[in-house]
XYZ file of C-alpha atoms in Angstrom:
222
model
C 0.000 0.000 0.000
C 3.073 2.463 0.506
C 4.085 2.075 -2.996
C 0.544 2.980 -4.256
C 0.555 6.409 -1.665
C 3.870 7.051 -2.618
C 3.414 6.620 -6.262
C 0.209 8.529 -6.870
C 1.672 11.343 -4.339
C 4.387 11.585 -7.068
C 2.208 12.918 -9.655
C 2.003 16.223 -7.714
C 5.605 17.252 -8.466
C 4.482 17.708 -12.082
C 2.387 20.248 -11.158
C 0.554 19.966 -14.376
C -3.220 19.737 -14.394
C -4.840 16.780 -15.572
C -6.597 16.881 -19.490
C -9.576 14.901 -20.148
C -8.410 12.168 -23.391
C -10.636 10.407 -26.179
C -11.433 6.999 -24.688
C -8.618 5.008 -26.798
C -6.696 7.708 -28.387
C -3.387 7.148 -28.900
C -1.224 9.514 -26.022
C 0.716 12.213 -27.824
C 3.941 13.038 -26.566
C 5.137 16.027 -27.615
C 6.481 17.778 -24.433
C 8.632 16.233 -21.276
C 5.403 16.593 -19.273
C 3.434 14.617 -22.114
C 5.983 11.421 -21.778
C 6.850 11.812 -17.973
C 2.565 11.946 -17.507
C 2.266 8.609 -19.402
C 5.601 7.015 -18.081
C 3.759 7.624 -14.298
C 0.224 6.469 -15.455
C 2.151 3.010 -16.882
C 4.299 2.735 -13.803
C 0.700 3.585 -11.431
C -1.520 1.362 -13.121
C 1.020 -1.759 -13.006
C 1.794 -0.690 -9.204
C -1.891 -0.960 -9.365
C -2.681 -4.527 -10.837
C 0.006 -6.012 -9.193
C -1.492 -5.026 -5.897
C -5.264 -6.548 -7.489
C -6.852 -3.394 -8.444
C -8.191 -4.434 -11.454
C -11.414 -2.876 -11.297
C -10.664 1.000 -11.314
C -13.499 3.873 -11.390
C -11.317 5.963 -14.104
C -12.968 9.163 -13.633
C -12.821 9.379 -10.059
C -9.169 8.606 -10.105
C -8.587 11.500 -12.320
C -10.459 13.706 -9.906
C -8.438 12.501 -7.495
C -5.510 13.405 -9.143
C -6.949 16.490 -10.195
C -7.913 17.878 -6.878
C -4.193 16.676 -5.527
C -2.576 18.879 -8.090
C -4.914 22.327 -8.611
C -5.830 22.427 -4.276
C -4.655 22.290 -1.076
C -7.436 21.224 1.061
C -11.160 20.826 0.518
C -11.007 17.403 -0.990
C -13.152 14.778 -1.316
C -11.876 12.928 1.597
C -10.086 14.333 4.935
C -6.525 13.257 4.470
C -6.943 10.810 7.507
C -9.778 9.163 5.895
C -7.097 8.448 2.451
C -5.331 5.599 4.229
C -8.245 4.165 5.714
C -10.226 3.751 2.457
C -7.136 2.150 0.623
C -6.116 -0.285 2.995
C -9.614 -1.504 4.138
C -10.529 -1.783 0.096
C -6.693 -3.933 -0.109
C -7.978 -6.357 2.642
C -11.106 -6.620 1.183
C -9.211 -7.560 -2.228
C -6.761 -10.112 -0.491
C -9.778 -12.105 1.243
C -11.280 -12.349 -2.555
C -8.413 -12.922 -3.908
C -6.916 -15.747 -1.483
C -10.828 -17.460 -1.660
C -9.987 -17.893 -5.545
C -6.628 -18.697 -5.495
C -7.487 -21.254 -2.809
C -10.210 -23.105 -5.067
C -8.019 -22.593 -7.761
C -4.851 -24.263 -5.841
C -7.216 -27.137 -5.446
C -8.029 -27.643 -8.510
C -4.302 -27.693 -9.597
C -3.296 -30.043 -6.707
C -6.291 -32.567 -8.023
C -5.124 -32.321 -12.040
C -1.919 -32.962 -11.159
C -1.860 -35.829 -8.611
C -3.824 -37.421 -12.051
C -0.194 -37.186 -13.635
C 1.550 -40.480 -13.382
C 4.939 -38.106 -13.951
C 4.278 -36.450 -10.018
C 4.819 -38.411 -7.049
C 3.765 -36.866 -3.447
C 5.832 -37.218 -0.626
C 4.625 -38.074 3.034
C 4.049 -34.031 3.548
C 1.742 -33.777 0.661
C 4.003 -31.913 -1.789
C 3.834 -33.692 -5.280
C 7.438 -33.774 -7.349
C 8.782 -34.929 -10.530
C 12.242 -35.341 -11.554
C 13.349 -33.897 -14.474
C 16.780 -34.452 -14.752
C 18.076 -37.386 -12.324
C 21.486 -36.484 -10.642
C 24.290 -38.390 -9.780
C 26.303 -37.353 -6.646
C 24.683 -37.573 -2.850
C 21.751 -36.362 -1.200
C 22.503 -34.074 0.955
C 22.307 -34.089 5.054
C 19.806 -32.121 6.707
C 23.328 -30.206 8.420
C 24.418 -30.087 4.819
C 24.991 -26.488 2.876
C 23.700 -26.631 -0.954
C 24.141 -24.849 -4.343
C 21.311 -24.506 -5.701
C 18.886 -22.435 -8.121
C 15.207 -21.919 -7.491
C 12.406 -21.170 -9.989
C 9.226 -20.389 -8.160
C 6.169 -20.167 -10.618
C 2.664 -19.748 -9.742
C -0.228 -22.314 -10.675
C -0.412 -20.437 -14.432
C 3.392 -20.632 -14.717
C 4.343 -17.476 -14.257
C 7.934 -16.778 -12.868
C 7.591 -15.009 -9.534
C 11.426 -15.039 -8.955
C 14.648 -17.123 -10.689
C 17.954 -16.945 -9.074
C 19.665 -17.607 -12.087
C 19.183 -13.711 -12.995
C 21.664 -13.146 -10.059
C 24.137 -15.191 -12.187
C 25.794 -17.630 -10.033
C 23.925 -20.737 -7.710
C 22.999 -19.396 -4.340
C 24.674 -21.345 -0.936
C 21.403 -22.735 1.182
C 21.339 -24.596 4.723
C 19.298 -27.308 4.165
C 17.385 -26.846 7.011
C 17.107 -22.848 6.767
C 14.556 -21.086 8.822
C 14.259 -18.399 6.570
C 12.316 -20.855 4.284
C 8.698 -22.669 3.999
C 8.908 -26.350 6.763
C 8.899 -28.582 3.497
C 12.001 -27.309 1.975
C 14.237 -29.810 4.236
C 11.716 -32.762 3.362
C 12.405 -31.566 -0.586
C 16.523 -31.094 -0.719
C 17.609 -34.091 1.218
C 15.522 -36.454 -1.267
C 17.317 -34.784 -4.386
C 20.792 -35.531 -5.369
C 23.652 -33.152 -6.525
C 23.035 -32.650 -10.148
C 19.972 -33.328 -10.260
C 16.672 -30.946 -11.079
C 13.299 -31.298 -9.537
C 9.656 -29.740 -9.956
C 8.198 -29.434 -6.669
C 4.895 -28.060 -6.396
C 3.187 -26.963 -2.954
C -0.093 -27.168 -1.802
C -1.237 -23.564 -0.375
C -1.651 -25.130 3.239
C 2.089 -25.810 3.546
C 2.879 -22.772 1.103
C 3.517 -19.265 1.924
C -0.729 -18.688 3.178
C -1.520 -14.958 3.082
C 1.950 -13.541 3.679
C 2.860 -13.402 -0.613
C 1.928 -11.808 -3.778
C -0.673 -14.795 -4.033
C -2.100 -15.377 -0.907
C -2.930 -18.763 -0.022
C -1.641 -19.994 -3.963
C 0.125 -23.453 -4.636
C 3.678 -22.667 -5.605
C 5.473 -24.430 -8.025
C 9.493 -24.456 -7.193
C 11.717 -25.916 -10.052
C 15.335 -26.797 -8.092
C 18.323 -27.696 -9.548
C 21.470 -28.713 -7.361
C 24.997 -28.457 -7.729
């Protein structure tokens, strides 16, 4: 929610007033303040979506820009009430949104354990391997190279390591990730890649980008 404050709060160093546009015209950028105005409205609106505002009232939010820029007081809300309204409308969003991502989880779980390619282990996390390895498994004491992939149930890549170049060092039996991950590194072997894909109970719940979303983690060890 910071990001969003802090973001539309930005516009108001422009200091340009806001111009009512043809519904689908194309932007014309003639001036700095025509490209730096569209540049912000890109960079808002993904802010925006990313946080699961995908329903916006465009007319109101250009009043509300509007009345930010051209006065000082006298707006449509106190400036206590601003906060209020945002964050109770972003829980409202997350209990929607972690409802459907939890029937949606399920569904994925129950396709997939109809894959003869997955196996589950004794936690409930299902697995494939994709390319067998051929050193040891590691200890639970043991340190690892590894790279993650974390995807969500529609594939797309929440995070890869491998844009930080090199494999990252990981204690197998790391706090600072989900309970499972232990169960999942000590079965694979050095060399080896596996698709591991969590059910949102032993996931990351609420506290994510997808709340309460399987996550897929593709692993490979080094």
């Amino acid at each position: 929610m910071k990001k969003i404050v802090i973001m539309i709060a930005a516009i108001s160093i422009l200091g340009a007033s806001c111009k009512n546009e043809v519904k689908g015209s194309k932007p014309k950028m003639k001036t700095g303040v025509d490209s730096v105005s569209y540049a912000l409205g890109l960079s808002i609106g993904k802010k925006l979506k990313e946080s699961g505002f995908n329903e916006i009232n465009y007319n109101n939010f250009s009043s509300g820009i509007k009345e930010a820029l051209t006065k000082d007081s006298a707006y449509g809300f106190k400036d206590e009430a601003v906060g209020k309204i945002i964050n109770d409308y972003i829980t409202q969003l997350r209990v929607k949104t972690a409802k459907e991502n939890k029937d949606a989880s399920t569904k994925f779980m129950a396709e997939k354990k109809k894959d003869a390619s997955y196996k589950s282990t004794s936690s409930g996390v299902l697995y494939k391997v994709i390319t067998p390895g051929n050193g040891p498994s590691p200890a639970i004491t043991d340190t690892v190279n590894v790279h993650f992939t974390i995807k969500n149930p529609k594939g797309k890549i929440l995070q890869d390591t491998k844009e930080r170049g090199a494999p990252i060092e990981w204690p197998v039996n790391s706090s600072n990730m989900l309970p499972v991950f232990p169960e999942m590194l000590t079965m694979m072997q050095r060399g080896s890649t596996y698709e591991f894909i969590i059910p949102s109970e032993l996931g990351f719940g609420q506290e994510w980008a997808e709340p309460n979303a399987a996550v897929v983690f593709i692993i490979e060890m080094y």
